[in-house]
Coordinates of C-alpha atoms in Angstrom, one line a residue:
M214 CA 0.0 0.0 0.0
L215 CA 1.4 3.3 -1.1
R216 CA 1.0 6.0 1.6
L217 CA 0.9 9.6 0.3
A218 CA 0.4 13.0 1.9
D219 CA 0.0 16.6 0.6
F220 CA 0.9 19.7 2.7
N221 CA -0.3 23.0 1.2
T222 CA -0.9 26.3 2.8
Y223 CA -2.4 27.8 -0.4
Y224 CA -5.6 25.8 0.0
D225 CA -7.7 28.8 1.1
A226 CA -5.8 31.5 -0.8
D227 CA -5.8 30.1 -4.4
S228 CA -8.9 28.6 -6.0
A229 CA -6.9 26.7 -8.6
V230 CA -4.8 25.0 -5.8
R231 CA -8.0 24.2 -3.9
Q232 CA -9.6 22.7 -6.9
Y233 CA -6.5 20.5 -7.6
L234 CA -6.3 19.3 -4.0
D235 CA -10.1 18.6 -3.7
R236 CA -10.0 16.6 -6.9
K237 CA -6.9 14.8 -5.8
M238 CA -8.5 13.8 -2.6
E239 CA -11.6 12.6 -4.4
Y240 CA -9.5 10.5 -6.7
M241 CA -7.3 9.0 -4.0
A242 CA -10.4 8.1 -1.9
N243 CA -11.4 5.5 -4.4
R244 CA -7.9 4.0 -5.0
K245 CA -7.5 0.6 -3.3
D246 CA -3.7 0.6 -3.5
V247 CA -3.2 4.1 -2.0
T248 CA -3.9 5.9 1.3
F249 CA -3.9 9.7 1.1
A250 CA -3.7 12.5 3.7
L251 CA -4.3 16.2 2.8
I252 CA -2.9 18.7 5.3
V253 CA -4.1 22.3 5.1
P254 CA -4.5 25.3 7.4
G255 CA -7.9 26.6 8.6
K256 CA -9.7 28.6 11.2
S257 CA -9.8 25.5 13.5
S258 CA -8.5 22.0 13.5
S259 CA -10.6 19.2 12.2
L260 CA -10.5 15.8 10.4
D261 CA -12.6 14.7 7.5
V262 CA -12.5 11.1 6.2
V263 CA -13.6 10.1 2.7
G264 CA -12.8 6.5 1.7
R265 CA -9.0 6.0 1.9
A266 CA -8.4 9.7 2.0
R267 CA -8.3 12.0 5.1
K268 CA -8.2 15.8 5.2
Y269 CA -6.5 17.2 8.3
T270 CA -7.2 20.9 8.8
I271 CA -4.7 22.5 11.2
R272 CA -5.5 25.8 12.9
G273 CA -3.4 28.4 11.3
K274 CA -2.5 32.1 11.5
R275 CA -4.0 34.5 9.0
R276 CA -1.4 35.9 6.5
P277 CA -0.8 39.7 6.6
F278 CA -2.7 41.6 3.9
D279 CA -4.5 38.4 2.8
D280 CA -8.2 37.8 3.6
H281 CA -8.1 34.1 2.7
G282 CA -4.6 32.6 3.2
R283 CA -3.3 31.1 6.4
W284 CA 0.0 29.9 7.6
I285 CA 0.9 26.9 9.8
L286 CA 3.9 28.1 11.7
S287 CA 4.3 25.4 14.4
P288 CA 5.7 22.0 13.4
R289 CA 4.1 20.3 16.4
E290 CA 0.6 19.6 14.9
L291 CA 2.1 18.8 11.4
R292 CA 4.5 16.4 13.0
R293 CA 1.7 14.7 14.9
V294 CA -0.2 14.1 11.6
L295 CA 2.9 12.9 9.8
K296 CA 3.7 10.4 12.6
A297 CA 0.2 9.1 12.4
E298 CA 0.2 8.8 8.6
R299 CA 3.9 7.9 8.0
P300 CA 3.6 8.7 4.3
H301 CA 6.1 7.2 1.9
L302 CA 5.9 10.6 0.0
L303 CA 5.0 14.1 1.2
E304 CA 4.3 16.7 -1.5
I305 CA 4.8 20.3 -0.3
G306 CA 3.1 22.9 -2.4
A307 CA 3.9 26.4 -1.1
P308 CA 7.2 28.2 -1.7
F309 CA 8.1 30.1 1.5
V310 CA 7.6 28.7 5.1
S311 CA 6.1 25.4 4.1
P312 CA 9.2 23.6 2.7
W313 CA 11.3 24.2 5.8
L314 CA 8.3 23.4 8.1
G315 CA 7.9 20.2 6.2
H316 CA 11.6 19.3 6.7
I317 CA 11.4 20.0 10.4
S318 CA 8.2 18.1 10.9
A319 CA 9.2 15.0 8.9
A320 CA 12.6 14.6 10.7
G321 CA 13.0 11.0 11.7
I322 CA 10.1 9.8 9.6
E323 CA 11.1 7.8 6.6
T324 CA 9.4 9.8 3.8
K325 CA 10.4 11.3 0.5
L326 CA 9.8 15.1 0.3
V327 CA 8.7 16.4 -3.0
G328 CA 8.2 20.1 -3.8
F329 CA 5.6 21.4 -6.2
W330 CA 6.7 24.5 -8.2
Y331 CA 3.4 26.5 -8.5
Q332 CA 4.7 30.0 -9.0
N333 CA 7.7 31.6 -10.7
V334 CA 8.7 33.6 -7.7
P335 CA 12.1 34.9 -9.0
T336 CA 10.6 36.3 -12.2
T337 CA 7.6 37.8 -10.4
L338 CA 9.9 39.5 -7.8
A339 CA 12.1 40.9 -10.6
G340 CA 9.1 42.3 -12.3
S341 CA 7.8 44.0 -9.2
A342 CA 11.3 45.4 -8.5
T343 CA 11.7 47.0 -11.9
R344 CA 10.0 50.1 -10.6
F345 CA 13.2 50.7 -8.5
G346 CA 15.5 50.2 -11.5
R347 CA 16.8 47.3 -13.5
P348 CA 20.0 46.8 -11.3
L349 CA 17.9 46.2 -8.2
A350 CA 15.5 43.9 -10.1
S351 CA 18.4 41.9 -11.3
I352 CA 19.8 41.5 -7.8
A353 CA 16.3 40.6 -6.5
E354 CA 16.0 37.9 -9.1
G355 CA 19.4 36.5 -8.4
L356 CA 18.7 36.3 -4.7
A357 CA 15.4 34.6 -5.4
W358 CA 17.0 32.0 -7.6
S359 CA 19.6 31.3 -4.8
W360 CA 16.7 30.8 -2.4
A361 CA 14.9 28.5 -4.9
R362 CA 18.0 26.3 -5.4
A363 CA 18.5 26.0 -1.6
T364 CA 14.9 25.2 -1.1
F365 CA 14.0 22.9 -3.9
N366 CA 17.3 21.0 -4.0
S367 CA 16.6 20.0 -0.4
F368 CA 13.7 17.9 -1.8
H369 CA 14.0 14.4 -3.3
A370 CA 12.3 15.8 -6.4
T371 CA 10.6 18.9 -7.8
L372 CA 7.3 18.8 -9.8
T373 CA 6.0 21.4 -12.2
T374 CA 3.2 21.5 -14.7
S375 CA 5.2 22.9 -17.6
S376 CA 8.1 21.6 -19.7
V377 CA 9.3 25.1 -20.3
T378 CA 9.3 25.8 -16.5
A379 CA 11.1 22.5 -16.0
E380 CA 13.8 23.6 -18.4
T381 CA 14.1 26.9 -16.7
L382 CA 14.5 25.3 -13.3
R383 CA 17.2 23.0 -14.5
A384 CA 19.0 25.9 -16.2
H385 CA 19.1 27.6 -12.7
G386 CA 20.6 24.6 -11.0
I387 CA 17.5 22.9 -9.6
E388 CA 17.9 19.1 -9.9
N389 CA 15.5 16.1 -10.2
V390 CA 12.7 18.1 -11.9
H391 CA 9.7 16.2 -13.2
E392 CA 6.9 17.5 -15.4
T393 CA 3.4 16.5 -14.5
P394 CA 0.3 17.8 -16.3
A395 CA -2.3 20.0 -14.6
G396 CA -5.9 18.8 -14.6
V397 CA -9.3 20.3 -15.5
N398 CA -12.9 19.2 -14.9
V399 CA -13.8 18.3 -18.4
E400 CA -17.5 17.8 -17.4
L401 CA -17.7 21.3 -16.1
F402 CA -15.6 23.0 -18.8
T403 CA -17.4 21.7 -21.9
P404 CA -18.5 23.1 -25.3
L405 CA -22.0 22.0 -24.4
R406 CA -22.3 25.2 -22.2
R407 CA -21.9 27.5 -25.2
Q408 CA -24.9 29.8 -25.7
T409 CA -23.4 32.8 -27.5
D410 CA -25.2 34.4 -30.5
P411 CA -23.2 33.0 -33.5
E412 CA -23.6 36.4 -35.2
R413 CA -21.6 38.1 -32.5
K414 CA -17.9 37.6 -31.9
L415 CA -16.7 37.6 -28.2
V416 CA -13.2 37.8 -26.8
G417 CA -12.5 37.0 -23.2
Y418 CA -9.9 37.2 -20.4
V419 CA -10.0 35.3 -17.1
G420 CA -7.2 35.9 -14.6
G421 CA -5.4 38.4 -12.5
L422 CA -5.6 42.0 -13.6
S423 CA -1.9 43.0 -13.5
E424 CA 0.9 43.9 -15.8
E425 CA 2.7 40.7 -14.9
K426 CA -0.4 38.8 -16.2
G427 CA -0.2 40.8 -19.4
F428 CA -3.6 42.4 -18.8
G429 CA -2.3 45.9 -19.7
T430 CA -1.3 44.6 -23.1
L431 CA -4.9 43.4 -23.7
C432 CA -6.3 46.8 -22.6
R433 CA -4.1 48.5 -25.1
A434 CA -4.9 46.0 -27.9
F435 CA -8.6 46.2 -27.6
P436 CA -9.1 49.4 -29.6
L437 CA -6.9 48.0 -32.3
I438 CA -9.1 44.8 -32.4
L439 CA -12.2 47.0 -32.7
A440 CA -10.7 48.9 -35.6
S441 CA -10.6 45.7 -37.6
Q442 CA -13.6 43.9 -36.1
P443 CA -16.2 46.5 -35.1
G444 CA -18.8 45.1 -32.7
V445 CA -16.5 42.6 -31.1
G446 CA -17.3 42.1 -27.4
L447 CA -14.8 41.7 -24.6
H448 CA -15.7 39.9 -21.3
I449 CA -13.2 40.3 -18.4
A450 CA -13.2 38.3 -15.1
G451 CA -10.7 38.7 -12.4
D452 CA -9.2 41.2 -9.9
G453 CA -5.9 42.9 -9.3
P454 CA -4.1 46.3 -9.5
L455 CA -5.4 47.0 -13.0
R456 CA -9.1 46.6 -12.0
E457 CA -9.6 50.4 -12.8
A458 CA -8.3 49.8 -16.3
A459 CA -11.0 47.1 -16.7
R460 CA -13.7 49.5 -15.4
D461 CA -12.4 52.2 -17.7
L462 CA -12.8 49.9 -20.7
E463 CA -16.3 49.0 -19.6
R464 CA -17.3 52.7 -19.3
Q465 CA -15.7 53.6 -22.7
Y466 CA -17.1 50.7 -24.7
S467 CA -20.7 49.4 -24.5
N468 CA -19.5 46.0 -25.7
V469 CA -17.1 45.4 -22.8
R470 CA -18.3 43.8 -19.6
Y471 CA -16.2 43.5 -16.4
Y472 CA -17.5 40.8 -14.0
G473 CA -14.9 41.3 -11.3
Y474 CA -13.6 38.2 -9.5
I475 CA -15.7 35.1 -10.1
S476 CA -15.4 32.5 -7.4
D477 CA -18.0 30.0 -8.7
P478 CA -16.3 27.5 -11.2
L479 CA -19.6 27.0 -13.0
E480 CA -19.9 30.7 -13.8
V481 CA -16.3 30.7 -15.0
A482 CA -17.1 27.7 -17.2
E483 CA -20.2 29.4 -18.7
L484 CA -18.3 32.6 -19.4
T485 CA -15.4 30.7 -21.0
A486 CA -17.6 28.5 -23.2
D487 CA -19.3 31.5 -24.8
L488 CA -16.1 32.9 -26.1
D489 CA -14.8 32.9 -29.7
C490 CA -11.3 33.6 -28.5
A491 CA -9.6 33.5 -25.1
V492 CA -6.6 35.7 -24.5
V493 CA -3.9 34.5 -22.2
P494 CA -1.3 37.3 -22.2
G495 CA 0.7 36.3 -19.1
E496 CA 4.5 36.3 -19.6
V497 CA 5.7 35.0 -16.3
E498 CA 3.2 32.3 -15.5
R499 CA 4.6 28.8 -15.0
F500 CA 1.4 27.3 -16.5
S501 CA -1.9 28.7 -17.7
M502 CA -5.0 27.0 -16.2
S503 CA -7.3 29.5 -18.0
A504 CA -5.8 28.2 -21.3
V505 CA -6.6 24.6 -20.5
E506 CA -10.1 25.5 -19.4
A507 CA -10.6 27.4 -22.7
F508 CA -9.4 24.4 -24.7
S509 CA -11.7 22.1 -22.7
C510 CA -14.6 24.4 -23.7
G511 CA -13.5 24.2 -27.3
V512 CA -12.3 27.8 -27.4
P513 CA -9.2 28.9 -29.4
V514 CA -6.5 30.6 -27.4
V515 CA -4.3 33.6 -28.2
A516 CA -1.2 33.4 -26.0
A517 CA 1.9 35.4 -25.3
D518 CA 5.3 34.1 -26.6
P519 CA 7.1 33.7 -24.2
G520 CA 4.4 32.9 -21.7
G521 CA 2.7 30.2 -19.6
A522 CA 0.4 29.1 -22.4
R523 CA 2.9 29.0 -25.3
E524 CA 3.6 25.3 -25.2
L525 CA -0.1 24.5 -24.7
V526 CA -0.9 26.4 -27.9
R527 CA 1.9 24.7 -29.8
E528 CA 1.1 21.2 -28.6
S529 CA -2.7 21.5 -29.1
E530 CA -2.5 23.5 -32.4
A531 CA -5.7 25.2 -31.1
G532 CA -4.7 28.8 -31.1
L533 CA -2.1 31.4 -32.1
L534 CA 0.9 33.1 -30.4
Y535 CA 1.9 36.7 -30.4
Q536 CA 5.0 38.6 -29.3
A537 CA 4.7 39.1 -25.5
G538 CA 4.0 42.7 -24.5
N539 CA 3.2 43.8 -28.1
E540 CA -0.4 45.0 -28.3
T541 CA -0.3 45.4 -32.1
D542 CA 0.7 41.7 -32.5
L543 CA -1.9 40.7 -29.9
A544 CA -4.6 42.5 -31.9
R545 CA -3.3 40.9 -35.1
A546 CA -3.6 37.4 -33.6
V547 CA -7.1 37.9 -32.2
V548 CA -8.4 39.4 -35.4
E549 CA -7.0 36.4 -37.3
V550 CA -8.7 33.9 -35.0
L551 CA -12.0 35.8 -35.3
S552 CA -11.7 35.8 -39.1
W553 CA -11.3 32.1 -39.5
P554 CA -13.9 30.4 -41.7
D555 CA -16.5 28.4 -39.8
E556 CA -15.0 25.1 -40.9
K557 CA -11.5 26.0 -39.7
A558 CA -12.9 27.5 -36.4
Q559 CA -14.8 24.3 -35.7
S560 CA -11.8 22.1 -36.5
V561 CA -9.6 24.1 -34.1
R562 CA -12.3 24.0 -31.4
A563 CA -12.4 20.2 -31.7
E564 CA -8.6 19.9 -31.6
G565 CA -8.4 21.9 -28.4
R566 CA -11.1 19.8 -26.7
D567 CA -9.4 16.5 -27.8
F568 CA -6.0 17.8 -26.5
V569 CA -7.5 18.3 -23.0
L570 CA -9.3 15.0 -23.0
R571 CA -6.0 13.2 -23.8
R572 CA -3.7 15.2 -21.5
H573 CA -5.5 17.1 -18.8
A574 CA -8.6 15.2 -17.7
W575 CA -8.3 14.7 -13.9
D576 CA -8.2 10.8 -14.0
R577 CA -5.3 10.9 -16.5
V578 CA -3.4 13.5 -14.5
F579 CA -3.6 11.5 -11.3
D580 CA -2.9 8.2 -13.0
H581 CA 0.3 9.8 -14.2
K582 CA 1.1 11.2 -10.8
I583 CA 0.7 7.9 -9.0
A584 CA 3.1 6.3 -11.5
L585 CA 5.6 9.2 -10.9
Y586 CA 5.2 8.9 -7.1
R587 CA 6.1 5.2 -7.3
R588 CA 9.2 5.9 -9.3
I589 CA 10.3 8.6 -6.9
V590 CA 9.8 6.4 -3.8
G591 CA 11.2 3.4 -5.7
R592 CA 9.9 0.7 -3.4
L593 CA 7.0 -0.7 -5.4
A594 CA 7.6 -4.3 -4.4
A595 CA 7.2 -3.5 -0.7
W596 CA 3.6 -2.3 -1.2
E597 CA 2.1 -5.1 -3.2

């Protein structure tokens, strides 16, 4: 019997992380050859049991300037859970306090520690520091990569959802990196939800409203798109520092609608399925969940190159790329997608959906992960 555990302090702070962990627990609960423990912070401590899976909620401290996220700062409760579960493998999925807390708590317990690289922290820090000048940004990025090497090389392996990110990590000296695909709910994100008027073209963006996510490039590109495709609608869902830019677009153009942050996955799926083109302009993302959700809905994607969705567009052949940060090239790519003949558009939609069913349906993702976990632990014969 393979014993697995997952420790993640982003559970309440990141909806994509929560969705991944909830689906993982649901999958593991029905496996007869695996036990699984999910360990997350919360307002109070509790234990929930589903089949062979258990969720331990450990009372945590609220993070500064964060209405949702919590930290587990004491190793005592975490160590108690790990001693009870004695996992063969513990996956740790937050970049700062959690890795070192995991090491301390797992001391003396025979377990393989695996880090999950969710976020490109060095690049994000460098982008934030550019306001103070490029030299300081370069120093910040260098220090962040030094931290990343020290942290992730302390694990037995590092997992990431992107082959491009895996190559970047290796280039910066991080060892034992493995790519594992991210998953999407293909029953929720489906072309069957599409209800848009076929006579009206609709472009959409779902994600953080920041320059790092490329949202500013989309804002600058939209008037250029309208110049070539009058009447095109733009739907925006998300929140962030550039929310006023989204509101300005909505005030300026009657065919722009800003929804704010949408927490309900069903609403996100309905919005996404109605699009004729999804824009994924992020340059520093390690992986674009919104691109996979768009493909699952049969929606072509226009993505930044370089960017988190670049390899997805290339592998799926279900969209176009544009030069990152270039609003003119972004407008060109969107207009091209909107101008495709119906036969080509339908073919691309089908290719995107098929790509997700083959690579990113949750069962396929977790089947792949179980096989990878077995290779990392390397003691298959002892469990059977």
